PDB file of C-alpha atoms in Angstrom:
ATOM      1  CA  MET A  17       0.000   0.000   0.000  1.00 47.00           C
ATOM      2  CA  ASN A  18       2.839   2.442   0.757  1.00 51.00           C
ATOM      3  CA  GLU A  19       4.186   2.044  -2.798  1.00 56.00           C
ATOM      4  CA  LEU A  20       0.734   2.840  -4.158  1.00 50.00           C
ATOM      5  CA  ILE A  21       0.602   5.949  -2.006  1.00 51.00           C
ATOM      6  CA  ALA A  22       4.072   7.011  -3.098  1.00 54.00           C
ATOM      7  CA  LEU A  23       3.219   6.551  -6.788  1.00 53.00           C
ATOM      8  CA  SER A  24      -0.004   8.506  -6.425  1.00 52.00           C
ATOM      9  CA  VAL A  25       1.653  11.290  -4.458  1.00 49.00           C
ATOM     10  CA  ILE A  26       4.377  11.737  -7.058  1.00 52.00           C
ATOM     11  CA  VAL A  27       1.882  12.063  -9.876  1.00 50.00           C
ATOM     12  CA  VAL A  28      -0.501  14.318  -7.973  1.00 48.00           C
ATOM     13  CA  ALA A  29       2.304  16.552  -6.771  1.00 42.00           C
ATOM     14  CA  LEU A  30       3.734  16.963 -10.245  1.00 42.00           C
ATOM     15  CA  LEU A  31       0.443  17.440 -11.994  1.00 44.00           C
ATOM     16  CA  GLY A  32      -0.991  19.760  -9.367  1.00 42.00           C
ATOM     17  CA  LEU A  33      -4.419  18.162  -9.391  1.00 39.00           C
ATOM     18  CA  THR A  34      -7.258  19.577  -7.307  1.00 37.00           C
ATOM     19  CA  SER A  35      -5.640  18.667  -4.013  1.00 37.00           C
ATOM     20  CA  CYS A  36      -4.468  21.550  -1.873  1.00 38.00           C
ATOM     21  CA  ALA A  37      -2.304  19.151   0.102  1.00 38.00           C
ATOM     22  CA  SER A  38       1.400  19.692  -0.198  1.00 38.00           C
ATOM     23  CA  LEU A  39       3.686  16.821  -1.030  1.00 37.00           C
ATOM     24  CA  THR A  40       4.702  16.346   2.595  1.00 37.00           C
ATOM     25  CA  GLU A  41       1.105  16.412   3.824  1.00 42.00           C
ATOM     26  CA  ALA A  42       0.095  13.716   1.328  1.00 43.00           C
ATOM     27  CA  LEU A  43       2.940  11.340   2.171  1.00 42.00           C
ATOM     28  CA  TYR A  44       1.047   9.519   4.871  1.00 55.00           C
ATOM     29  CA  GLU A  45      -1.370   6.639   4.900  1.00 64.00           C
ATOM     30  CA  PRO A  46      -4.506   8.047   6.469  1.00 74.00           C
ATOM     31  CA  PRO A  47      -6.222   6.379   9.424  1.00 83.00           C
ATOM     32  CA  LYS A  48      -8.803   3.721   8.517  1.00 83.00           C
ATOM     33  CA  ILE A  49     -11.491   5.666  10.388  1.00 91.00           C
ATOM     34  CA  VAL A  50     -11.998   9.345   9.601  1.00 94.00           C
ATOM     35  CA  PRO A  51     -11.067  11.198  12.803  1.00 94.00           C
ATOM     36  CA  GLU A  52     -13.312  13.703  14.557  1.00 95.00           C
ATOM     37  CA  GLY A  53     -12.526  17.331  15.267  1.00 95.00           C
ATOM     38  CA  LYS A  54     -10.711  18.398  12.094  1.00 96.00           C
ATOM     39  CA  THR A  55     -11.090  21.706  10.313  1.00 97.00           C
ATOM     40  CA  PRO A  56     -12.932  21.871   6.979  1.00 96.00           C
ATOM     41  CA  ASP A  57      -9.590  22.335   5.198  1.00 96.00           C
ATOM     42  CA  GLU A  58      -8.121  19.294   6.967  1.00 95.00           C
ATOM     43  CA  TYR A  59     -11.181  17.215   6.065  1.00 96.00           C
ATOM     44  CA  TYR A  60     -10.899  18.317   2.431  1.00 95.00           C
ATOM     45  CA  LYS A  61      -7.216  17.364   2.262  1.00 94.00           C
ATOM     46  CA  MET A  62      -7.929  14.065   4.017  1.00 93.00           C
ATOM     47  CA  GLY A  63     -10.748  13.325   1.576  1.00 92.00           C
ATOM     48  CA  VAL A  64      -8.490  13.858  -1.413  1.00 89.00           C
ATOM     49  CA  ASN A  65      -5.793  11.720   0.190  1.00 85.00           C
ATOM     50  CA  TYR A  66      -8.293   8.936   0.969  1.00 82.00           C
ATOM     51  CA  LYS A  67      -9.333   8.963  -2.694  1.00 80.00           C
ATOM     52  CA  LEU A  68      -5.698   8.772  -3.799  1.00 75.00           C
ATOM     53  CA  VAL A  69      -5.012   5.703  -1.677  1.00 69.00           C
ATOM     54  CA  GLY A  70      -8.157   3.998  -2.941  1.00 68.00           C
ATOM     55  CA  TRP A  71     -10.501   4.374   0.042  1.00 75.00           C
ATOM     56  CA  PRO A  72     -13.651   5.912  -1.451  1.00 78.00           C
ATOM     57  CA  GLN A  73     -15.897   5.439   1.604  1.00 80.00           C
ATOM     58  CA  GLN A  74     -13.503   7.357   3.838  1.00 87.00           C
ATOM     59  CA  ALA A  75     -12.975   9.948   1.100  1.00 89.00           C
ATOM     60  CA  ARG A  76     -16.714  10.513   0.852  1.00 89.00           C
ATOM     61  CA  GLU A  77     -17.036  10.800   4.632  1.00 93.00           C
ATOM     62  CA  ALA A  78     -14.148  13.268   5.040  1.00 95.00           C
ATOM     63  CA  LEU A  79     -15.296  15.414   2.116  1.00 94.00           C
ATOM     64  CA  SER A  80     -18.871  15.402   3.406  1.00 94.00           C
ATOM     65  CA  ARG A  81     -17.632  16.628   6.775  1.00 96.00           C
ATOM     66  CA  ALA A  82     -15.795  19.490   5.055  1.00 96.00           C
ATOM     67  CA  VAL A  83     -18.983  20.467   3.216  1.00 95.00           C
ATOM     68  CA  LYS A  84     -21.089  20.243   6.371  1.00 96.00           C
ATOM     69  CA  ALA A  85     -18.609  22.291   8.422  1.00 96.00           C
ATOM     70  CA  ALA A  86     -18.142  25.045   5.829  1.00 95.00           C
ATOM     71  CA  PRO A  87     -20.754  24.865   3.065  1.00 95.00           C
ATOM     72  CA  ASN A  88     -19.918  28.364   1.865  1.00 96.00           C
ATOM     73  CA  GLY A  89     -16.203  28.314   2.659  1.00 95.00           C
ATOM     74  CA  LYS A  90     -13.413  27.487   0.232  1.00 96.00           C
ATOM     75  CA  ALA A  91     -12.763  23.996   1.673  1.00 95.00           C
ATOM     76  CA  GLY A  92     -16.478  23.184   1.705  1.00 94.00           C
ATOM     77  CA  LYS A  93     -16.953  24.292  -1.882  1.00 94.00           C
ATOM     78  CA  ASN A  94     -13.838  22.424  -3.039  1.00 93.00           C
ATOM     79  CA  ALA A  95     -15.006  19.315  -1.197  1.00 92.00           C
ATOM     80  CA  SER A  96     -18.441  19.576  -2.800  1.00 89.00           C
ATOM     81  CA  VAL A  97     -16.913  19.765  -6.273  1.00 88.00           C
ATOM     82  CA  TYR A  98     -14.558  16.889  -5.509  1.00 87.00           C
ATOM     83  CA  LEU A  99     -17.433  14.739  -4.223  1.00 85.00           C
ATOM     84  CA  THR A 100     -19.454  15.195  -7.385  1.00 80.00           C
ATOM     85  CA  ALA A 101     -16.611  15.105  -9.899  1.00 77.00           C
ATOM     86  CA  TYR A 102     -14.205  12.494  -8.556  1.00 76.00           C
ATOM     87  CA  LEU A 103     -16.237  10.071  -6.458  1.00 74.00           C
ATOM     88  CA  PRO A 104     -18.999   7.888  -7.845  1.00 64.00           C
ATOM     89  CA  LEU A 105     -22.494   8.505  -6.541  1.00 57.00           C
ATOM     90  CA  LYS A 106     -23.338   4.810  -6.500  1.00 54.00           C
ATOM     91  CA  SER A 107     -20.866   2.128  -7.336  1.00 53.00           C
ATOM     92  CA  GLN A 108     -20.176  -1.499  -6.660  1.00 49.00           C
ATOM     93  CA  MET A 109     -16.564  -0.413  -6.187  1.00 53.00           C
ATOM     94  CA  VAL A 110     -17.577   1.821  -3.292  1.00 51.00           C
ATOM     95  CA  SER A 111     -19.780  -0.844  -1.721  1.00 52.00           C
ATOM     96  CA  GLY A 112     -16.961  -3.395  -1.788  1.00 60.00           C
ATOM     97  CA  LYS A 113     -18.848  -5.778  -4.081  1.00 78.00           C
ATOM     98  CA  ASP A 114     -15.889  -6.620  -6.301  1.00 83.00           C
ATOM     99  CA  SER A 115     -17.592  -9.437  -8.206  1.00 85.00           C
ATOM    100  CA  GLU A 116     -20.548  -7.199  -9.112  1.00 83.00           C
ATOM    101  CA  ALA A 117     -18.214  -4.388 -10.140  1.00 83.00           C
ATOM    102  CA  ILE A 118     -16.226  -6.766 -12.371  1.00 89.00           C
ATOM    103  CA  VAL A 119     -19.428  -7.802 -14.155  1.00 89.00           C
ATOM    104  CA  ALA A 120     -20.591  -4.182 -14.498  1.00 87.00           C
ATOM    105  CA  PHE A 121     -17.290  -2.939 -15.924  1.00 88.00           C
ATOM    106  CA  ASN A 122     -17.065  -5.877 -18.347  1.00 92.00           C
ATOM    107  CA  GLU A 123     -20.586  -5.042 -19.535  1.00 90.00           C
ATOM    108  CA  CYS A 124     -19.592  -1.405 -19.963  1.00 88.00           C
ATOM    109  CA  ILE A 125     -16.489  -2.416 -21.937  1.00 92.00           C
ATOM    110  CA  ALA A 126     -18.598  -4.643 -24.192  1.00 93.00           C
ATOM    111  CA  LYS A 127     -21.023  -1.779 -24.839  1.00 91.00           C
ATOM    112  CA  TYR A 128     -18.397   0.993 -25.107  1.00 91.00           C
ATOM    113  CA  PRO A 129     -15.120  -0.655 -26.152  1.00 93.00           C
ATOM    114  CA  ASP A 130     -13.373   2.658 -26.884  1.00 92.00           C
ATOM    115  CA  PHE A 131     -14.121   4.254 -23.489  1.00 90.00           C
ATOM    116  CA  GLU A 132     -11.022   4.122 -21.267  1.00 89.00           C
ATOM    117  CA  TRP A 133     -12.495   4.471 -17.789  1.00 85.00           C
ATOM    118  CA  PRO A 134     -14.109   1.036 -17.381  1.00 88.00           C
ATOM    119  CA  TYR A 135     -10.815  -0.596 -18.362  1.00 92.00           C
ATOM    120  CA  GLY A 136      -8.994   1.396 -15.696  1.00 90.00           C
ATOM    121  CA  ASN A 137     -11.632   0.722 -13.048  1.00 87.00           C
ATOM    122  CA  LEU A 138     -11.673  -2.979 -13.865  1.00 92.00           C
ATOM    123  CA  ALA A 139      -7.880  -3.088 -13.679  1.00 93.00           C
ATOM    124  CA  SER A 140      -8.052  -1.332 -10.318  1.00 88.00           C
ATOM    125  CA  ILE A 141     -10.358  -4.026  -8.943  1.00 90.00           C
ATOM    126  CA  TYR A 142      -8.224  -6.812 -10.388  1.00 94.00           C
ATOM    127  CA  THR A 143      -5.188  -5.274  -8.690  1.00 92.00           C
ATOM    128  CA  LYS A 144      -7.077  -4.929  -5.407  1.00 89.00           C
ATOM    129  CA  VAL A 145      -7.974  -8.632  -5.390  1.00 91.00           C
ATOM    130  CA  GLY A 146      -4.489  -9.760  -6.479  1.00 94.00           C
ATOM    131  CA  ARG A 147      -5.261 -10.593 -10.115  1.00 96.00           C
ATOM    132  CA  PHE A 148      -2.287  -8.588 -11.367  1.00 97.00           C
ATOM    133  CA  LYS A 149      -1.839 -10.163 -14.820  1.00 97.00           C
ATOM    134  CA  GLU A 150      -5.520  -9.616 -15.620  1.00 97.00           C
ATOM    135  CA  ALA A 151      -5.187  -6.025 -14.438  1.00 96.00           C
ATOM    136  CA  GLN A 152      -2.179  -5.484 -16.691  1.00 97.00           C
ATOM    137  CA  ASP A 153      -3.886  -7.053 -19.709  1.00 97.00           C
ATOM    138  CA  THR A 154      -7.104  -5.110 -19.130  1.00 97.00           C
ATOM    139  CA  VAL A 155      -5.598  -1.661 -18.777  1.00 96.00           C
ATOM    140  CA  GLN A 156      -3.137  -2.293 -21.605  1.00 97.00           C
ATOM    141  CA  LYS A 157      -6.124  -2.596 -23.954  1.00 96.00           C
ATOM    142  CA  SER A 158      -7.151   0.966 -23.155  1.00 94.00           C
ATOM    143  CA  LEU A 159      -3.584   2.194 -23.566  1.00 96.00           C
ATOM    144  CA  ASN A 160      -3.442   0.580 -27.002  1.00 96.00           C
ATOM    145  CA  PHE A 161      -6.161   2.916 -28.273  1.00 94.00           C
ATOM    146  CA  ASN A 162      -5.315   5.873 -26.017  1.00 93.00           C
ATOM    147  CA  PRO A 163      -1.627   5.964 -25.082  1.00 94.00           C
ATOM    148  CA  ASN A 164      -2.194   9.313 -23.309  1.00 92.00           C
ATOM    149  CA  TYR A 165      -4.638   7.866 -20.747  1.00 89.00           C
ATOM    150  CA  LEU A 166      -2.933   9.063 -17.551  1.00 87.00           C
ATOM    151  CA  ASN A 167      -4.958   6.945 -15.133  1.00 86.00           C
ATOM    152  CA  GLY A 168      -4.328   3.934 -17.334  1.00 91.00           C
ATOM    153  CA  TRP A 169      -0.583   4.318 -16.838  1.00 93.00           C
ATOM    154  CA  LEU A 170      -1.114   4.657 -13.098  1.00 90.00           C
ATOM    155  CA  HIS A 171      -3.363   1.578 -12.974  1.00 92.00           C
ATOM    156  CA  LEU A 172      -0.730  -0.323 -14.943  1.00 95.00           C
ATOM    157  CA  ALA A 173       1.986   0.857 -12.545  1.00 94.00           C
ATOM    158  CA  ARG A 174      -0.026  -0.402  -9.556  1.00 92.00           C
ATOM    159  CA  ALA A 175      -0.625  -3.751 -11.246  1.00 95.00           C
ATOM    160  CA  PHE A 176       3.079  -4.188 -12.011  1.00 96.00           C
ATOM    161  CA  SER A 177       3.992  -3.086  -8.490  1.00 93.00           C
ATOM    162  CA  GLY A 178       1.549  -5.580  -6.981  1.00 93.00           C
ATOM    163  CA  ASP A 179       3.031  -8.281  -9.172  1.00 93.00           C
ATOM    164  CA  GLY A 180       6.509  -7.425  -7.892  1.00 95.00           C
ATOM    165  CA  ASP A 181       7.815  -5.837 -11.083  1.00 96.00           C
ATOM    166  CA  LYS A 182       9.068  -2.531  -9.685  1.00 94.00           C
ATOM    167  CA  VAL A 183      11.058  -1.674 -12.818  1.00 96.00           C
ATOM    168  CA  ALA A 184       7.972  -1.914 -15.032  1.00 96.00           C
ATOM    169  CA  ALA A 185       5.943   0.002 -12.446  1.00 94.00           C
ATOM    170  CA  MET A 186       8.425   2.871 -12.436  1.00 95.00           C
ATOM    171  CA  ARG A 187       8.525   2.866 -16.237  1.00 96.00           C
ATOM    172  CA  CYS A 188       4.736   3.357 -16.216  1.00 94.00           C
ATOM    173  CA  VAL A 189       4.950   6.158 -13.638  1.00 91.00           C
ATOM    174  CA  LYS A 190       7.591   7.902 -15.732  1.00 93.00           C
ATOM    175  CA  ARG A 191       5.346   7.534 -18.785  1.00 92.00           C
ATOM    176  CA  ALA A 192       2.469   9.038 -16.817  1.00 87.00           C
ATOM    177  CA  LEU A 193       4.637  11.981 -15.829  1.00 87.00           C
TER     178      LEU A 193
END
């Protein structure tokens, strides 16, 4: 998990995505349970970090707390945007139903074979459950028709890393950068 965090942090830091967290703030693995008593800005940063490490339930909870604490403040507004733009409203991935998510993403791929996202999401699930070769094969299909698919390169890096191929993982991260 720490390698996944490190890979994500490098990419986010260099690309300057919507996170306000600095590189040093994002270099930690967040607690499994969203802590109480944080400021809206801290909840926003935690929510983004939870999303980066692949914990959507915690991300949703932290971001929701930022919105609730400061609905009209900068952190609350940023958290609201992040919730709607970067976290699924309803998803088998969020509910932890990996087998249902695998079926859903395969159906989406069959219906929309040139749409990159279901390949990446399916690869993410395969990586999560330890099916690294399937993850690599799946995401590689999307990279064949869109070699500029940033998340695809990151999904591929995670799959290689999980499979123990650190050299290939770093090659994918460098390609993403």
